[in-house]
Amino acid sequence: AQSVTQLGSHVSVSEGALVLLRCNYSSSVPPYLFWYVQYPNQGLQLLLKYTSAATLVKGINGFEAEFKKSETSFHLTKPSAHMSDAAEYFCAVSQGEYGNKLVFGAGTILRVKS
Amino acid sequence: NAGVTQTPKFRVLKTGQSMTLLCAQDMNHEYMYWYRQDPGMGLRLIHYSVGEGTTAKGEVPDGYNVSRLKKQNFLLGLESAAPSQTSVYFCASRTIYSGSKSIYGYTFGSGTRLTVV
């Protein structure tokens, strides 16, 4: 069964600092991987997705993620944090022939300090 | 605007009451999903549907029923609400067709916040 582990339920960075949110997955077949962001009291917004094309994926708002098969990782990064990046971030994996269900990690709350 | 619409946005139920959450999408998507979100647990799949008239159980289906009588609508029912069903519920949809704009493009609704007292 596929699963996702997000290391660190809370991450705090200073404004302008590097953002690194960690995601490891387990999957018996090549996965499709996603990062979503959720602002307070809102729905989920897709940041970026990996679908077996380029291993370095660029998303919206300056975020990017690199798929590393050998490490089964798909960490999310942003070179310089902005106050508006404060939100909860979810990594998700999808596989399977039927329904292509998304399996989510537990989420990481990002706090940006001024 | 095209997308996924969930109604209601907020609801408070008493234990034992029943209710139905409605999810409607106008993108002609084949697949639809119901998730629940709880703090520290991410989103967990309750039920899903791969087409009109078909439904299947997800990870946490107990206490819920669903129906997909029309392609655009996916209903989630709670027959006898329990405090453990206090959560935020999200509906999502996606097409089966791949393509640069739509491959694995899930669209989420804005959520329904349900409290069972």
PDB file of C-alpha atoms in Angstrom:
ATOM      1  CA  ALA A   1       0.000   0.000   0.000  1.00  0.00           C
ATOM      2  CA  GLN A   2       1.172   3.452  -0.738  1.00  0.00           C
ATOM      3  CA  SER A   3       1.854   5.910   2.046  1.00  0.00           C
ATOM      4  CA  VAL A   4       3.345   9.330   2.651  1.00  0.00           C
ATOM      5  CA  THR A   5       5.404  10.556   5.569  1.00  0.00           C
ATOM      6  CA  GLN A   6       5.947  14.243   6.176  1.00  0.00           C
ATOM      7  CA  LEU A   7       8.773  14.886   8.597  1.00  0.00           C
ATOM      8  CA  GLY A   8       7.950  17.644  11.028  1.00  0.00           C
ATOM      9  CA  SER A   9       4.387  18.655  11.798  1.00  0.00           C
ATOM     10  CA  HIS A  10       5.550  22.255  12.336  1.00  0.00           C
ATOM     11  CA  VAL A  11       8.358  24.134  10.613  1.00  0.00           C
ATOM     12  CA  SER A  12       9.365  27.677  11.491  1.00  0.00           C
ATOM     13  CA  VAL A  13      11.591  29.863   9.304  1.00  0.00           C
ATOM     14  CA  SER A  14      12.525  33.510   9.200  1.00  0.00           C
ATOM     15  CA  GLU A  15      11.330  35.692   6.364  1.00  0.00           C
ATOM     16  CA  GLY A  16      13.866  35.462   3.545  1.00  0.00           C
ATOM     17  CA  ALA A  17      15.239  32.104   4.693  1.00  0.00           C
ATOM     18  CA  LEU A  18      15.154  28.817   2.817  1.00  0.00           C
ATOM     19  CA  VAL A  19      11.999  26.762   3.142  1.00  0.00           C
ATOM     20  CA  LEU A  20      12.454  22.976   3.187  1.00  0.00           C
ATOM     21  CA  LEU A  21       9.480  20.695   3.790  1.00  0.00           C
ATOM     22  CA  ARG A  22      10.221  17.004   3.746  1.00  0.00           C
ATOM     23  CA  CYS A  23       8.161  14.257   2.173  1.00  0.00           C
ATOM     24  CA  ASN A  24       8.970  10.568   1.802  1.00  0.00           C
ATOM     25  CA  TYR A  25       6.716   8.091   0.094  1.00  0.00           C
ATOM     26  CA  SER A  26       6.335   4.383  -0.248  1.00  0.00           C
ATOM     27  CA  SER A  27       4.948   2.935  -3.417  1.00  0.00           C
ATOM     28  CA  SER A  28       5.312  -0.371  -5.201  1.00  0.00           C
ATOM     29  CA  VAL A  29       4.947   1.248  -8.602  1.00  0.00           C
ATOM     30  CA  PRO A  30       6.182   4.542 -10.026  1.00  0.00           C
ATOM     31  CA  PRO A  31       4.209   7.165  -8.185  1.00  0.00           C
ATOM     32  CA  TYR A  32       2.625  10.436  -9.053  1.00  0.00           C
ATOM     33  CA  LEU A  33       3.434  12.980  -6.376  1.00  0.00           C
ATOM     34  CA  PHE A  34       1.803  16.229  -5.391  1.00  0.00           C
ATOM     35  CA  TRP A  35       2.221  19.132  -3.024  1.00  0.00           C
ATOM     36  CA  TYR A  36      -0.854  21.053  -1.911  1.00  0.00           C
ATOM     37  CA  VAL A  37      -1.127  24.181   0.207  1.00  0.00           C
ATOM     38  CA  GLN A  38      -4.002  25.071   2.497  1.00  0.00           C
ATOM     39  CA  TYR A  39      -4.433  28.553   3.895  1.00  0.00           C
ATOM     40  CA  PRO A  40      -6.519  28.948   7.064  1.00  0.00           C
ATOM     41  CA  ASN A  41     -10.182  28.073   6.570  1.00  0.00           C
ATOM     42  CA  GLN A  42      -9.700  27.448   2.882  1.00  0.00           C
ATOM     43  CA  GLY A  43      -9.577  24.461   0.552  1.00  0.00           C
ATOM     44  CA  LEU A  44      -6.532  22.828  -1.003  1.00  0.00           C
ATOM     45  CA  GLN A  45      -4.579  24.463  -3.773  1.00  0.00           C
ATOM     46  CA  LEU A  46      -2.186  22.519  -5.977  1.00  0.00           C
ATOM     47  CA  LEU A  47       1.396  23.793  -5.730  1.00  0.00           C
ATOM     48  CA  LEU A  48       3.059  21.321  -8.063  1.00  0.00           C
ATOM     49  CA  LYS A  49       2.961  17.738  -9.275  1.00  0.00           C
ATOM     50  CA  TYR A  50       5.378  15.094 -10.493  1.00  0.00           C
ATOM     51  CA  THR A  51       4.075  12.752 -13.186  1.00  0.00           C
ATOM     52  CA  SER A  52       7.236  10.959 -14.372  1.00  0.00           C
ATOM     53  CA  ALA A  53       8.540  13.745 -16.552  1.00  0.00           C
ATOM     54  CA  ALA A  54      11.349  15.994 -15.273  1.00  0.00           C
ATOM     55  CA  THR A  55      12.528  15.105 -11.767  1.00  0.00           C
ATOM     56  CA  LEU A  56      12.783  18.767 -10.761  1.00  0.00           C
ATOM     57  CA  VAL A  57       9.318  20.229 -10.735  1.00  0.00           C
ATOM     58  CA  LYS A  58       8.595  23.922 -10.539  1.00  0.00           C
ATOM     59  CA  GLY A  59       5.333  25.089  -9.075  1.00  0.00           C
ATOM     60  CA  ILE A  60       3.496  28.251  -8.228  1.00  0.00           C
ATOM     61  CA  ASN A  61       4.653  30.965  -5.821  1.00  0.00           C
ATOM     62  CA  GLY A  62       8.340  30.104  -6.308  1.00  0.00           C
ATOM     63  CA  PHE A  63       8.132  26.587  -4.894  1.00  0.00           C
ATOM     64  CA  GLU A  64       9.840  23.582  -6.419  1.00  0.00           C
ATOM     65  CA  ALA A  65      10.343  19.938  -5.544  1.00  0.00           C
ATOM     66  CA  GLU A  66      12.766  17.258  -6.643  1.00  0.00           C
ATOM     67  CA  PHE A  67      11.805  13.633  -7.124  1.00  0.00           C
ATOM     68  CA  LYS A  68      14.560  11.325  -5.890  1.00  0.00           C
ATOM     69  CA  LYS A  69      13.729   7.714  -6.538  1.00  0.00           C
ATOM     70  CA  SER A  70      16.762   6.356  -4.688  1.00  0.00           C
ATOM     71  CA  GLU A  71      15.692   8.212  -1.548  1.00  0.00           C
ATOM     72  CA  THR A  72      11.935   7.845  -2.153  1.00  0.00           C
ATOM     73  CA  SER A  73      11.658  11.535  -1.429  1.00  0.00           C
ATOM     74  CA  PHE A  74       9.863  14.543  -2.865  1.00  0.00           C
ATOM     75  CA  HIS A  75      10.941  17.463  -0.699  1.00  0.00           C
ATOM     76  CA  LEU A  76       9.462  20.926  -1.245  1.00  0.00           C
ATOM     77  CA  THR A  77      11.726  23.957  -1.274  1.00  0.00           C
ATOM     78  CA  LYS A  78      11.587  27.690  -1.747  1.00  0.00           C
ATOM     79  CA  PRO A  79      14.751  29.817  -1.703  1.00  0.00           C
ATOM     80  CA  SER A  80      13.296  32.753   0.224  1.00  0.00           C
ATOM     81  CA  ALA A  81      10.299  32.569   2.523  1.00  0.00           C
ATOM     82  CA  HIS A  82       7.638  35.233   2.462  1.00  0.00           C
ATOM     83  CA  MET A  83       5.109  35.981   5.166  1.00  0.00           C
ATOM     84  CA  SER A  84       2.350  34.955   2.775  1.00  0.00           C
ATOM     85  CA  ASP A  85       3.788  31.408   2.650  1.00  0.00           C
ATOM     86  CA  ALA A  86       2.499  30.691   6.143  1.00  0.00           C
ATOM     87  CA  ALA A  87       0.054  27.829   5.660  1.00  0.00           C
ATOM     88  CA  GLU A  88      -0.282  24.076   5.964  1.00  0.00           C
ATOM     89  CA  TYR A  89       1.361  21.971   3.283  1.00  0.00           C
ATOM     90  CA  PHE A  90       0.375  18.470   2.276  1.00  0.00           C
ATOM     91  CA  CYS A  91       2.334  15.938   0.271  1.00  0.00           C
ATOM     92  CA  ALA A  92       0.259  13.326  -1.548  1.00  0.00           C
ATOM     93  CA  VAL A  93       0.872  10.256  -3.684  1.00  0.00           C
ATOM     94  CA  SER A  94      -1.321   8.660  -6.294  1.00  0.00           C
ATOM     95  CA  GLN A  95      -1.064   5.305  -8.004  1.00  0.00           C
ATOM     96  CA  GLY A  96      -3.225   2.457  -9.027  1.00  0.00           C
ATOM     97  CA  GLU A  97      -5.351   1.536 -11.918  1.00  0.00           C
ATOM     98  CA  TYR A  98      -8.729   2.181 -10.372  1.00  0.00           C
ATOM     99  CA  GLY A  99      -9.817   5.506  -9.037  1.00  0.00           C
ATOM    100  CA  ASN A 100      -6.297   6.879  -8.757  1.00  0.00           C
ATOM    101  CA  LYS A 101      -6.908   7.873  -5.204  1.00  0.00           C
ATOM    102  CA  LEU A 102      -4.732  10.473  -3.525  1.00  0.00           C
ATOM    103  CA  VAL A 103      -3.096   9.398  -0.278  1.00  0.00           C
ATOM    104  CA  PHE A 104      -2.066  12.343   1.862  1.00  0.00           C
ATOM    105  CA  GLY A 105       0.600  12.908   4.424  1.00  0.00           C
ATOM    106  CA  ALA A 106      -0.324  14.335   7.819  1.00  0.00           C
ATOM    107  CA  GLY A 107       0.648  17.848   6.808  1.00  0.00           C
ATOM    108  CA  THR A 108       3.290  20.376   7.844  1.00  0.00           C
ATOM    109  CA  ILE A 109       2.359  23.767   9.222  1.00  0.00           C
ATOM    110  CA  LEU A 110       4.804  26.408   8.047  1.00  0.00           C
ATOM    111  CA  ARG A 111       5.299  29.464  10.206  1.00  0.00           C
ATOM    112  CA  VAL A 112       7.214  32.455   8.828  1.00  0.00           C
ATOM    113  CA  LYS A 113       8.741  34.831  11.360  1.00  0.00           C
ATOM    114  CA  SER A 114       9.391  38.470  10.584  1.00  0.00           C
TER     115      SER A 114
ATOM    116  CA  ASN B   1     -16.592  29.911 -12.121  1.00  0.00           C
ATOM    117  CA  ALA B   2     -16.077  26.260 -13.011  1.00  0.00           C
ATOM    118  CA  GLY B   3     -15.111  24.022 -10.167  1.00  0.00           C
ATOM    119  CA  VAL B   4     -16.331  21.962  -7.246  1.00  0.00           C
ATOM    120  CA  THR B   5     -19.060  23.364  -5.018  1.00  0.00           C
ATOM    121  CA  GLN B   6     -19.831  21.974  -1.593  1.00  0.00           C
ATOM    122  CA  THR B   7     -22.953  22.692   0.419  1.00  0.00           C
ATOM    123  CA  PRO B   8     -23.406  23.498   3.205  1.00  0.00           C
ATOM    124  CA  LYS B   9     -20.194  25.221   4.309  1.00  0.00           C
ATOM    125  CA  PHE B  10     -20.928  24.858   8.024  1.00  0.00           C
ATOM    126  CA  ARG B  11     -23.251  22.651  10.019  1.00  0.00           C
ATOM    127  CA  VAL B  12     -23.811  21.704  13.643  1.00  0.00           C
ATOM    128  CA  LEU B  13     -25.593  18.427  14.313  1.00  0.00           C
ATOM    129  CA  LYS B  14     -26.761  16.723  17.447  1.00  0.00           C
ATOM    130  CA  THR B  15     -25.651  13.159  18.054  1.00  0.00           C
ATOM    131  CA  GLY B  16     -27.955  10.784  16.210  1.00  0.00           C
ATOM    132  CA  GLN B  17     -29.165  13.282  13.638  1.00  0.00           C
ATOM    133  CA  SER B  18     -28.738  12.658   9.945  1.00  0.00           C
ATOM    134  CA  MET B  19     -27.629  14.910   7.130  1.00  0.00           C
ATOM    135  CA  THR B  20     -26.408  14.917   3.549  1.00  0.00           C
ATOM    136  CA  LEU B  21     -23.458  16.838   2.179  1.00  0.00           C
ATOM    137  CA  LEU B  22     -23.679  17.773  -1.468  1.00  0.00           C
ATOM    138  CA  CYS B  23     -20.787  18.012  -3.879  1.00  0.00           C
ATOM    139  CA  ALA B  24     -21.406  19.362  -7.364  1.00  0.00           C
ATOM    140  CA  GLN B  25     -18.894  19.751 -10.187  1.00  0.00           C
ATOM    141  CA  ASP B  26     -19.417  21.330 -13.583  1.00  0.00           C
ATOM    142  CA  MET B  27     -16.262  20.077 -15.302  1.00  0.00           C
ATOM    143  CA  ASN B  28     -17.720  16.803 -16.548  1.00  0.00           C
ATOM    144  CA  HIS B  29     -15.227  14.878 -14.418  1.00  0.00           C
ATOM    145  CA  GLU B  30     -15.604  11.131 -14.142  1.00  0.00           C
ATOM    146  CA  TYR B  31     -13.988  10.587 -10.758  1.00  0.00           C
ATOM    147  CA  MET B  32     -15.218  12.103  -7.519  1.00  0.00           C
ATOM    148  CA  TYR B  33     -13.965  11.679  -3.951  1.00  0.00           C
ATOM    149  CA  TRP B  34     -14.951  12.491  -0.390  1.00  0.00           C
ATOM    150  CA  TYR B  35     -12.192  13.128   2.157  1.00  0.00           C
ATOM    151  CA  ARG B  36     -12.250  14.123   5.798  1.00  0.00           C
ATOM    152  CA  GLN B  37      -9.546  16.279   7.345  1.00  0.00           C
ATOM    153  CA  ASP B  38      -8.600  16.012  11.002  1.00  0.00           C
ATOM    154  CA  PRO B  39      -5.716  17.781  12.767  1.00  0.00           C
ATOM    155  CA  GLY B  40      -2.448  15.903  12.459  1.00  0.00           C
ATOM    156  CA  MET B  41      -3.934  13.253  10.201  1.00  0.00           C
ATOM    157  CA  GLY B  42      -4.028  14.902   6.813  1.00  0.00           C
ATOM    158  CA  LEU B  43      -6.896  14.019   4.529  1.00  0.00           C
ATOM    159  CA  ARG B  44      -8.329  10.522   4.597  1.00  0.00           C
ATOM    160  CA  LEU B  45     -10.484   9.058   1.860  1.00  0.00           C
ATOM    161  CA  ILE B  46     -14.024   8.142   2.874  1.00  0.00           C
ATOM    162  CA  HIS B  47     -15.630   7.015  -0.390  1.00  0.00           C
ATOM    163  CA  TYR B  48     -15.061   7.577  -4.058  1.00  0.00           C
ATOM    164  CA  SER B  49     -16.787   7.127  -7.380  1.00  0.00           C
ATOM    165  CA  VAL B  50     -15.354   6.353 -10.807  1.00  0.00           C
ATOM    166  CA  GLY B  51     -18.545   7.140 -12.671  1.00  0.00           C
ATOM    167  CA  GLU B  52     -22.262   7.704 -12.516  1.00  0.00           C
ATOM    168  CA  GLY B  53     -23.988   4.974 -10.543  1.00  0.00           C
ATOM    169  CA  THR B  54     -20.767   3.541  -9.052  1.00  0.00           C
ATOM    170  CA  THR B  55     -19.252   4.050  -5.613  1.00  0.00           C
ATOM    171  CA  ALA B  56     -16.511   2.388  -3.595  1.00  0.00           C
ATOM    172  CA  LYS B  57     -15.161   2.476  -0.063  1.00  0.00           C
ATOM    173  CA  GLY B  58     -12.050   4.362   0.839  1.00  0.00           C
ATOM    174  CA  GLU B  59      -9.894   4.287   3.935  1.00  0.00           C
ATOM    175  CA  VAL B  60     -12.485   5.377   6.538  1.00  0.00           C
ATOM    176  CA  PRO B  61     -15.976   4.520   5.218  1.00  0.00           C
ATOM    177  CA  ASP B  62     -17.720   3.464   8.441  1.00  0.00           C
ATOM    178  CA  GLY B  63     -20.684   5.638   9.386  1.00  0.00           C
ATOM    179  CA  TYR B  64     -21.005   7.161   5.917  1.00  0.00           C
ATOM    180  CA  ASN B  65     -22.927   6.370   2.766  1.00  0.00           C
ATOM    181  CA  VAL B  66     -22.649   7.904  -0.670  1.00  0.00           C
ATOM    182  CA  SER B  67     -24.557   8.094  -3.907  1.00  0.00           C
ATOM    183  CA  ARG B  68     -23.714   9.195  -7.445  1.00  0.00           C
ATOM    184  CA  LEU B  69     -27.015   9.258  -9.270  1.00  0.00           C
ATOM    185  CA  LYS B  70     -25.879  12.007 -11.603  1.00  0.00           C
ATOM    186  CA  LYS B  71     -22.407  12.436 -12.992  1.00  0.00           C
ATOM    187  CA  GLN B  72     -22.062  15.958 -11.657  1.00  0.00           C
ATOM    188  CA  ASN B  73     -23.203  15.233  -8.088  1.00  0.00           C
ATOM    189  CA  PHE B  74     -21.678  13.137  -5.309  1.00  0.00           C
ATOM    190  CA  LEU B  75     -23.625  12.993  -2.048  1.00  0.00           C
ATOM    191  CA  LEU B  76     -22.194  12.030   1.336  1.00  0.00           C
ATOM    192  CA  GLY B  77     -24.675  10.914   3.975  1.00  0.00           C
ATOM    193  CA  LEU B  78     -24.423  10.528   7.709  1.00  0.00           C
ATOM    194  CA  GLU B  79     -27.315   8.388   8.921  1.00  0.00           C
ATOM    195  CA  SER B  80     -26.692   8.781  12.654  1.00  0.00           C
ATOM    196  CA  ALA B  81     -24.078  11.405  13.410  1.00  0.00           C
ATOM    197  CA  ALA B  82     -21.499  10.798  16.128  1.00  0.00           C
ATOM    198  CA  PRO B  83     -19.043  13.222  17.766  1.00  0.00           C
ATOM    199  CA  SER B  84     -16.195  11.290  16.085  1.00  0.00           C
ATOM    200  CA  GLN B  85     -17.517  12.568  12.769  1.00  0.00           C
ATOM    201  CA  THR B  86     -16.727  16.150  13.714  1.00  0.00           C
ATOM    202  CA  SER B  87     -14.359  17.129  10.927  1.00  0.00           C
ATOM    203  CA  VAL B  88     -13.843  19.176   7.810  1.00  0.00           C
ATOM    204  CA  TYR B  89     -15.074  17.355   4.728  1.00  0.00           C
ATOM    205  CA  PHE B  90     -13.617  17.924   1.283  1.00  0.00           C
ATOM    206  CA  CYS B  91     -14.920  16.804  -2.041  1.00  0.00           C
ATOM    207  CA  ALA B  92     -12.647  16.463  -5.060  1.00  0.00           C
ATOM    208  CA  SER B  93     -13.039  15.513  -8.684  1.00  0.00           C
ATOM    209  CA  ARG B  94     -10.854  14.735 -11.660  1.00  0.00           C
ATOM    210  CA  THR B  95     -11.046  13.585 -15.232  1.00  0.00           C
ATOM    211  CA  ILE B  96      -9.766  10.243 -16.494  1.00  0.00           C
ATOM    212  CA  TYR B  97      -8.294  11.807 -19.584  1.00  0.00           C
ATOM    213  CA  SER B  98      -4.633  12.669 -19.595  1.00  0.00           C
ATOM    214  CA  GLY B  99      -3.254  15.712 -21.254  1.00  0.00           C
ATOM    215  CA  SER B 100      -1.020  18.606 -20.483  1.00  0.00           C
ATOM    216  CA  LYS B 101      -3.749  20.524 -18.742  1.00  0.00           C
ATOM    217  CA  SER B 102      -5.649  17.821 -17.004  1.00  0.00           C
ATOM    218  CA  ILE B 103      -3.398  14.919 -16.199  1.00  0.00           C
ATOM    219  CA  TYR B 104      -4.070  13.938 -12.622  1.00  0.00           C
ATOM    220  CA  GLY B 105      -5.577  17.364 -12.086  1.00  0.00           C
ATOM    221  CA  TYR B 106      -7.655  17.034  -8.960  1.00  0.00           C
ATOM    222  CA  THR B 107      -9.992  19.920  -8.153  1.00  0.00           C
ATOM    223  CA  PHE B 108     -11.036  20.366  -4.530  1.00  0.00           C
ATOM    224  CA  GLY B 109     -14.060  22.075  -3.073  1.00  0.00           C
ATOM    225  CA  SER B 110     -13.720  24.621  -0.288  1.00  0.00           C
ATOM    226  CA  GLY B 111     -14.870  22.218   2.406  1.00  0.00           C
ATOM    227  CA  THR B 112     -17.727  21.661   4.837  1.00  0.00           C
ATOM    228  CA  ARG B 113     -17.025  22.159   8.519  1.00  0.00           C
ATOM    229  CA  LEU B 114     -19.214  19.763  10.498  1.00  0.00           C
ATOM    230  CA  THR B 115     -19.546  19.720  14.269  1.00  0.00           C
ATOM    231  CA  VAL B 116     -21.448  16.959  16.038  1.00  0.00           C
ATOM    232  CA  VAL B 117     -22.392  17.740  19.628  1.00  0.00           C
TER     233      VAL B 117
END
